[in-house]
Each structure stands twice: as C-alpha cells, then as structure tokens.
C-alpha cells in the first residue's frame, strides 16, 4: 500500500465527508478510495470513519489520526518542494484560495499567464467567500482583501483595493443621481448581507461620513450584486477590479467621485517562511510584479473619465 496516498485519500474523505466527492477531487474511482481507506484502517488497526447511507463521520481515533496524516502530508510536500528547488524548475501543485469575485475577475487570468510560463506546475484554485484555515485545508496561498490580515500568517501586500459607488443609467433615469452621501439613504442600495449592519463609510479629504443604506436586494458575494446593479436594481459599492470596466463601457455610472469608500489592502498570505517552495516564491513574485505598484492595473483613470455623475 502507498501509505502517503492512503493518508491523502483519508484526509480528503474526512474533509469532504464523502467517498464519492473525494474520488472526484482526486480523479479516482469510489472503489479505489474505499480500498485505500480500508487498507489504512487495517494497517493502523483502528476504524477511522463511521459510514452511513447519508454521511461519513470521523471516529475519535480518526480525528486524532487526521491531524497526524496532515502533518505527514505537509512534511512530504516540503521534502518534494526542497528537492524540486535544486534544479531550478517550477513544478508541483499549489493550492490557492481567494474570494469568488477576485478569483473570477483577476486571479484566474493571472494564474493562466503564470501557468504558461511554468507548464510543469499545477494550480488548484479554491474560490469562496469564507476565510479558509490554511493549515487545516492545506492551502499554500490565500489572497485576502482586508486591512487586518491574520497575524498568524506571513503576508505580502500586493496592492490597494479601491471601491466605487455605481449605478446603471437606467436606474439613474428613474431615480436621479445622489448629490451627497446623505442622498444615498433615499436610494435603493445593494448591500452585503454578511457584513450585518448596512453602513457605508465615505471619506473626502479627511472628512468621514457614515451613511445607513437600505434596499430590497442584499447578498454575500460581490459579483452577484454587480450583476444586479448593471440590471438597474440600485446603487452598489463595488471593488474597482469588478466595476471599472463596466464604467468605462457605460454600463455603470460612477457616483460621488469626490467621496472615497474605505481603501483596503489586497494581501497574499501563506503559512510559513520555512522551506518556502520555489513554486510559491515564484508565484508571489509574479503577483507582486503584475499587481503591485501605486496603481493596480484595473484602476486606470482614463477608464472612468467622463463616466461619472
């Protein structure tokens, strides 16, 4: 039995709660997944998983074993990474996590370009809007948009993330354009349900205004709210990496341009500096080169010229 593979299979079944899902992720048949888990249980002499027709759960022994297996898999990755650095070739597998909107708008294209330069490298993009645990989920790199990155992680700030207040011309034709932050209280605003209280903070030359907003549509993902804004549903606060090209094409209008929503940082975070794999170091350098600098590539001032209200 390939015990490392068996540990990897067991870890995926435990994380996904399904033999079938683990097989799909590992490109392995369900019977093969079952065989690896059963052989690992026989080798250890304990039952690791409780199976039922509806779900798979860890036994107490399985919970303790899972932590050890993840340590072994991480050590194996470090050994491979250390060996791979000796010939200067970027290869192996990188698991990269990011928000859905940033992954679709920016990261997917950047990773595609990076992959063209390094054909021996595989990148697994994990997109979602929850903060993943890099250690437990074996994520090599997370891209997070925040001004308070996790102090337990190593990080590099890639660039600023500015936001725009936008609405579709069709919405503005019906409701008019706000002329001050306070006017937003009378508009239909598309808010983020996962932020709880719908309060937008705007700044102008050191002056800050906090505006309570409301509307009939909210959501937990920026791309969905952007689509609603383009369809004329209301005013949205959108990251410029999503909204700028819609403004330049006239599909959205930038509102109150003198009032700036809070600027956040786009950070590349990873678990440790120790034995940093060549592939990860190369991707970090690539992202800094591609996205870094005083103005990110999507924040092109000319794209917004003549498109404000």
CSV table of C-alpha atoms in Angstrom, one decimal:
chain,number,residue,atom,x,y,z
A,1,UNK,CA,0.0,0.0,0.0
A,2,UNK,CA,1.2,3.5,-0.8
A,3,UNK,CA,0.7,4.9,2.7
A,4,UNK,CA,1.1,8.5,1.7
A,5,UNK,CA,-1.6,8.2,-0.9
A,6,UNK,CA,-3.8,6.4,1.6
A,7,UNK,CA,-3.3,9.3,4.0
A,8,UNK,CA,-4.2,11.8,1.3
A,9,UNK,CA,-7.3,9.9,0.4
A,10,UNK,CA,-8.4,9.6,4.0
A,11,UNK,CA,-7.8,13.3,4.6
A,12,UNK,CA,-9.9,14.2,1.5
A,13,UNK,CA,-12.7,11.9,2.6
A,14,UNK,CA,-12.6,13.4,6.1
A,15,UNK,CA,-12.7,17.0,4.8
A,16,UNK,CA,-15.4,16.4,2.1
A,17,UNK,CA,-17.5,13.9,4.1
A,18,UNK,CA,-17.9,11.7,1.1
A,19,UNK,CA,-16.1,8.9,-0.6
A,20,UNK,CA,-17.5,9.9,-4.0
A,21,UNK,CA,-16.6,13.6,-3.6
A,22,UNK,CA,-13.0,12.6,-2.6
A,23,UNK,CA,-12.8,10.3,-5.6
A,24,UNK,CA,-13.9,13.1,-8.0
A,25,UNK,CA,-11.4,15.5,-6.5
A,26,UNK,CA,-8.5,13.0,-6.7
A,27,UNK,CA,-9.6,11.6,-10.1
A,28,UNK,CA,-10.0,8.2,-8.5
A,29,UNK,CA,-12.9,5.7,-8.6
A,30,UNK,CA,-15.0,5.3,-5.5
A,31,UNK,CA,-14.0,1.6,-5.0
A,32,UNK,CA,-10.3,2.7,-5.1
A,33,UNK,CA,-11.0,5.4,-2.5
A,34,UNK,CA,-12.7,2.8,-0.3
A,35,UNK,CA,-9.8,0.4,-0.7
A,36,UNK,CA,-7.2,3.0,0.3
A,37,UNK,CA,-9.2,3.9,3.5
A,38,UNK,CA,-9.8,0.3,4.4
A,39,UNK,CA,-6.2,-0.6,4.0
A,40,UNK,CA,-5.1,2.3,6.1
A,41,UNK,CA,-7.5,1.2,8.8
A,42,UNK,CA,-6.1,-2.3,8.6
A,43,UNK,CA,-2.6,-1.1,8.9
A,44,UNK,CA,-3.4,1.1,11.9
A,45,UNK,CA,-5.7,-1.4,13.5
A,46,UNK,CA,-8.5,1.1,14.2
A,47,UNK,CA,-11.7,2.3,12.5
A,48,UNK,CA,-11.2,5.8,11.2
A,49,UNK,CA,-14.6,6.6,9.7
A,50,UNK,CA,-18.2,5.8,10.5
A,51,UNK,CA,-20.1,5.2,7.3
A,52,UNK,CA,-23.8,5.5,6.8
A,53,UNK,CA,-26.0,5.9,3.7
A,54,UNK,CA,-26.2,9.7,4.3
A,55,UNK,CA,-22.8,10.8,5.6
A,56,UNK,CA,-19.3,9.9,6.7
A,57,UNK,CA,-18.0,11.0,10.1
A,58,UNK,CA,-14.8,10.6,11.9
A,59,UNK,CA,-14.3,8.3,14.9
A,60,UNK,CA,-12.3,9.5,17.9
A,61,UNK,CA,-9.3,7.6,16.5
A,62,UNK,CA,-9.9,9.0,13.1
A,63,UNK,CA,-9.9,12.6,14.4
A,64,UNK,CA,-6.5,12.0,16.1
A,65,UNK,CA,-5.2,10.2,13.0
A,66,UNK,CA,-6.3,13.0,10.7
A,67,UNK,CA,-4.1,15.6,12.4
A,68,UNK,CA,-1.1,13.2,12.1
A,69,UNK,CA,-1.8,12.5,8.5
A,70,UNK,CA,-2.0,16.1,7.6
A,71,UNK,CA,1.4,16.6,9.3
A,72,UNK,CA,2.9,13.8,7.3
A,73,UNK,CA,1.4,15.1,4.1
A,74,UNK,CA,2.8,18.6,4.8
A,75,UNK,CA,6.2,17.2,5.5
A,76,UNK,CA,6.1,15.2,2.3
A,77,UNK,CA,5.2,18.3,0.4
A,78,UNK,CA,8.2,20.1,2.0
A,79,UNK,CA,10.5,17.3,1.0
A,80,UNK,CA,9.3,17.4,-2.6
A,81,UNK,CA,9.5,21.2,-2.7
A,82,UNK,CA,13.0,21.2,-1.3
A,83,UNK,CA,14.2,18.6,-3.8
A,84,UNK,CA,12.4,20.5,-6.7
A,85,UNK,CA,14.2,23.7,-5.9
A,86,UNK,CA,17.6,22.1,-6.7
A,87,UNK,CA,17.2,22.0,-10.5
A,88,UNK,CA,15.5,25.5,-10.6
A,89,UNK,CA,12.3,24.2,-12.2
A,90,UNK,CA,8.9,25.4,-11.0
A,91,UNK,CA,6.8,22.3,-10.6
A,92,UNK,CA,4.4,20.5,-8.3
A,93,UNK,CA,1.0,21.6,-7.0
A,94,UNK,CA,-0.1,24.9,-5.5
A,95,UNK,CA,-3.4,25.3,-3.8
A,96,UNK,CA,-4.5,29.0,-3.9
A,97,UNK,CA,-7.6,30.4,-2.1
A,98,UNK,CA,-9.4,33.7,-2.9
A,99,UNK,CA,-12.8,35.3,-2.9
A,100,UNK,CA,-15.1,34.3,-5.8
A,101,UNK,CA,-15.1,37.8,-7.3
A,102,UNK,CA,-11.4,38.4,-7.2
A,103,UNK,CA,-10.8,34.9,-8.5
A,104,UNK,CA,-13.1,35.4,-11.5
A,105,UNK,CA,-12.0,39.0,-12.3
A,106,UNK,CA,-8.3,38.9,-11.6
A,107,UNK,CA,-6.7,35.8,-10.3
A,108,UNK,CA,-7.9,33.3,-12.9
A,109,UNK,CA,-6.2,35.3,-15.7
A,110,UNK,CA,-3.1,35.9,-13.7
A,111,UNK,CA,-2.7,32.2,-12.9
A,112,UNK,CA,-3.3,31.3,-16.5
A,113,UNK,CA,-0.4,33.5,-17.6
A,114,UNK,CA,1.8,32.2,-14.8
A,115,UNK,CA,1.0,28.6,-15.9
A,116,UNK,CA,2.0,29.3,-19.5
A,117,UNK,CA,5.5,30.2,-18.2
A,118,UNK,CA,5.7,27.1,-16.0
A,119,UNK,CA,4.0,24.2,-17.7
A,120,UNK,CA,5.2,21.7,-15.1
A,121,UNK,CA,3.2,23.5,-12.3
A,122,UNK,CA,-0.4,22.7,-11.4
A,123,UNK,CA,-2.5,25.3,-9.6
A,124,UNK,CA,-5.8,24.4,-7.8
A,125,UNK,CA,-7.9,27.5,-7.3
A,126,UNK,CA,-10.2,27.4,-4.3
A,127,UNK,CA,-12.8,30.2,-4.6
A,128,UNK,CA,-15.2,31.2,-1.9
A,129,UNK,CA,-16.1,34.0,0.5
A,130,UNK,CA,-15.2,32.3,3.8
A,131,UNK,CA,-11.8,32.7,5.4
A,132,UNK,CA,-10.3,29.3,5.0
A,133,UNK,CA,-7.9,27.8,7.5
A,134,UNK,CA,-4.6,27.5,5.5
A,135,UNK,CA,-3.1,24.8,7.8
A,136,UNK,CA,-6.1,22.5,8.1
A,137,UNK,CA,-7.1,22.8,4.5
A,138,UNK,CA,-3.6,22.6,3.1
A,139,UNK,CA,-3.8,25.9,1.3
A,140,UNK,CA,-0.4,27.2,0.1
A,141,UNK,CA,-1.5,30.8,-0.6
A,142,UNK,CA,-4.6,32.9,0.2
A,143,UNK,CA,-5.5,36.2,-1.4
A,144,UNK,CA,-7.5,38.3,1.1
A,145,UNK,CA,-8.8,41.8,0.8
A,146,UNK,CA,-8.7,43.4,4.3
A,147,UNK,CA,-6.9,45.9,6.4
A,148,UNK,CA,-6.4,43.4,9.2
A,149,UNK,CA,-4.7,40.3,7.8
A,150,UNK,CA,-4.3,37.3,10.1
A,151,UNK,CA,-1.3,38.0,12.3
A,152,UNK,CA,-0.6,34.3,12.5
A,153,UNK,CA,0.2,34.2,8.8
A,154,UNK,CA,3.1,35.5,6.7
A,155,UNK,CA,1.9,38.1,4.2
A,156,UNK,CA,2.8,40.5,1.4
A,157,UNK,CA,0.6,43.4,0.5
A,158,UNK,CA,0.1,43.3,-3.3
A,159,UNK,CA,-1.8,46.5,-3.9
A,160,UNK,CA,-4.7,48.7,-2.8
A,161,UNK,CA,-8.3,47.8,-3.4
A,162,UNK,CA,-10.4,50.8,-4.1
A,163,UNK,CA,-14.2,50.7,-4.3
A,164,UNK,CA,-16.7,52.7,-6.4
A,165,UNK,CA,-20.2,53.8,-5.9
A,166,UNK,CA,-22.0,52.8,-9.1
A,167,UNK,CA,-25.5,52.5,-10.6
A,168,UNK,CA,-26.8,51.8,-14.1
A,169,UNK,CA,-28.0,54.6,-16.4
A,170,UNK,CA,-31.5,53.0,-16.4
A,171,UNK,CA,-31.7,53.3,-12.6
A,172,UNK,CA,-30.5,56.9,-12.6
A,173,UNK,CA,-33.0,57.8,-15.2
A,174,UNK,CA,-35.8,56.7,-12.9
A,175,UNK,CA,-34.4,57.9,-9.5
A,176,UNK,CA,-31.8,60.5,-10.3
A,177,UNK,CA,-28.2,60.6,-9.1
A,178,UNK,CA,-27.3,61.3,-5.4
A,179,UNK,CA,-25.5,64.6,-4.9
A,180,UNK,CA,-24.3,64.0,-1.4
A,181,UNK,CA,-23.6,60.9,0.8
A,182,UNK,CA,-26.8,61.6,2.7
A,183,UNK,CA,-28.8,61.3,-0.5
A,184,UNK,CA,-27.9,57.5,-0.5
A,185,UNK,CA,-30.3,57.0,2.4
A,186,UNK,CA,-33.2,57.7,-0.1
A,187,UNK,CA,-31.9,55.3,-2.8
A,188,UNK,CA,-32.2,51.6,-3.3
A,189,UNK,CA,-28.8,50.4,-2.2
A,190,UNK,CA,-27.4,46.9,-2.8
A,191,UNK,CA,-25.7,45.8,0.4
A,192,UNK,CA,-23.6,42.9,1.7
A,193,UNK,CA,-25.7,40.7,4.0
A,194,UNK,CA,-22.6,39.1,5.6
A,195,UNK,CA,-21.4,42.5,6.9
A,196,UNK,CA,-24.5,42.8,9.1
A,197,UNK,CA,-25.3,46.4,9.6
A,198,UNK,CA,-25.6,48.2,6.2
A,199,UNK,CA,-23.4,51.2,6.8
A,200,UNK,CA,-21.2,52.7,4.2
A,201,UNK,CA,-18.2,54.9,5.1
A,202,UNK,CA,-17.1,57.6,2.8
A,203,UNK,CA,-14.1,59.9,3.0
A,204,UNK,CA,-13.3,63.3,1.4
A,205,UNK,CA,-10.1,65.0,2.3
A,206,UNK,CA,-10.1,63.6,5.8
A,207,UNK,CA,-13.8,64.2,6.3
A,208,UNK,CA,-15.7,61.0,7.0
A,209,UNK,CA,-19.4,60.3,6.6
A,210,UNK,CA,-21.2,57.2,7.7
A,211,UNK,CA,-24.4,56.5,5.8
A,212,UNK,CA,-27.1,53.9,6.7
A,213,UNK,CA,-28.3,52.4,3.5
A,214,UNK,CA,-31.1,50.0,2.6
A,215,UNK,CA,-32.7,48.3,-0.3
A,216,UNK,CA,-34.7,45.3,-1.4
A,217,UNK,CA,-31.6,43.3,-2.6
A,218,UNK,CA,-28.7,42.1,-0.5
A,219,UNK,CA,-26.1,39.4,-1.0
A,220,UNK,CA,-22.9,37.8,0.3
A,221,UNK,CA,-21.0,37.9,-3.0
A,222,UNK,CA,-19.8,41.0,-4.9
A,223,UNK,CA,-20.3,39.6,-8.5
A,224,UNK,CA,-24.0,38.9,-7.9
A,225,UNK,CA,-24.6,42.4,-6.6
A,226,UNK,CA,-22.6,43.8,-9.6
A,227,UNK,CA,-25.0,41.9,-11.9
A,228,UNK,CA,-28.0,43.4,-10.1
A,229,UNK,CA,-26.5,46.9,-10.4
A,230,UNK,CA,-25.9,46.5,-14.1
A,231,UNK,CA,-29.5,45.4,-14.4
A,232,UNK,CA,-30.7,48.6,-12.8
A,233,UNK,CA,-31.6,47.4,-9.4
A,234,UNK,CA,-29.9,50.1,-7.4
A,235,UNK,CA,-26.7,51.7,-6.1
A,236,UNK,CA,-23.8,49.4,-5.3
A,237,UNK,CA,-20.5,49.8,-3.6
A,238,UNK,CA,-18.2,47.6,-5.7
A,239,UNK,CA,-14.4,46.9,-5.8
A,240,UNK,CA,-12.9,48.7,-8.8
A,241,UNK,CA,-11.4,45.4,-10.1
A,242,UNK,CA,-15.0,44.4,-10.8
A,243,UNK,CA,-16.7,47.7,-11.7
A,244,UNK,CA,-14.1,49.8,-13.6
A,245,UNK,CA,-14.6,48.2,-17.0
A,246,UNK,CA,-18.4,48.4,-16.7
A,247,UNK,CA,-18.0,52.1,-16.0
A,248,UNK,CA,-15.6,52.6,-19.0
A,249,UNK,CA,-18.2,50.8,-21.2
A,250,UNK,CA,-21.1,53.0,-20.0
A,251,UNK,CA,-22.9,50.1,-18.4
A,252,UNK,CA,-22.5,51.7,-15.0
A,253,UNK,CA,-22.0,55.3,-13.8
A,254,UNK,CA,-19.6,56.2,-11.0
A,255,UNK,CA,-21.3,58.3,-8.4
A,256,UNK,CA,-20.0,60.9,-5.9
A,257,UNK,CA,-16.4,60.6,-7.2
A,258,UNK,CA,-15.1,63.0,-4.7
A,259,UNK,CA,-16.2,60.7,-1.8
A,260,UNK,CA,-13.9,57.7,-1.5
A,261,UNK,CA,-15.0,54.4,0.2
A,262,UNK,CA,-12.5,52.9,2.6
A,263,UNK,CA,-9.4,51.6,0.8
A,264,UNK,CA,-8.5,48.0,1.6
A,265,UNK,CA,-5.3,46.1,1.0
A,266,UNK,CA,-5.0,43.0,-1.2
A,267,UNK,CA,-2.7,40.6,0.7
A,268,UNK,CA,-1.0,37.4,-0.3
A,269,UNK,CA,-0.9,35.2,2.8
A,270,UNK,CA,0.9,31.9,3.4
A,271,UNK,CA,1.5,29.8,6.5
A,272,UNK,CA,5.3,29.9,7.0
A,273,UNK,CA,8.6,31.3,5.6
A,274,UNK,CA,10.3,28.0,6.4
A,275,UNK,CA,11.2,25.9,3.3
A,276,UNK,CA,9.2,28.2,1.0
A,277,UNK,CA,8.8,26.2,-2.2
A,278,UNK,CA,10.2,27.6,-5.4
A,279,UNK,CA,6.8,27.5,-7.0
A,280,UNK,CA,5.2,29.5,-4.2
A,281,UNK,CA,8.0,32.0,-4.2
A,282,UNK,CA,7.8,32.4,-7.9
A,283,UNK,CA,4.0,32.9,-7.9
A,284,UNK,CA,4.4,35.5,-5.2
A,285,UNK,CA,7.0,37.4,-7.2
A,286,UNK,CA,4.8,37.2,-10.3
A,287,UNK,CA,1.7,38.6,-8.5
A,288,UNK,CA,3.8,41.4,-6.9
A,289,UNK,CA,5.1,42.3,-10.4
A,290,UNK,CA,1.7,42.0,-12.1
A,291,UNK,CA,-0.5,43.7,-9.5
A,292,UNK,CA,1.9,45.8,-7.4
A,293,UNK,CA,2.7,49.5,-7.7
A,294,UNK,CA,0.9,52.6,-6.7
A,295,UNK,CA,-2.0,51.9,-9.1
A,296,UNK,CA,-3.3,48.4,-9.8
A,297,UNK,CA,-3.8,47.5,-13.5
A,298,UNK,CA,-7.6,47.8,-13.3
A,299,UNK,CA,-7.5,51.3,-11.7
A,300,UNK,CA,-7.0,53.1,-15.0
A,301,UNK,CA,-8.1,56.8,-14.5
A,302,UNK,CA,-8.9,57.1,-18.2
A,303,UNK,CA,-11.4,54.3,-17.9
A,304,UNK,CA,-13.5,56.5,-15.6
A,305,UNK,CA,-13.1,59.7,-17.4
A,306,UNK,CA,-16.4,61.2,-18.5
A,307,UNK,CA,-18.4,58.4,-16.8
A,308,UNK,CA,-19.3,60.0,-13.5
A,309,UNK,CA,-22.5,61.6,-12.3
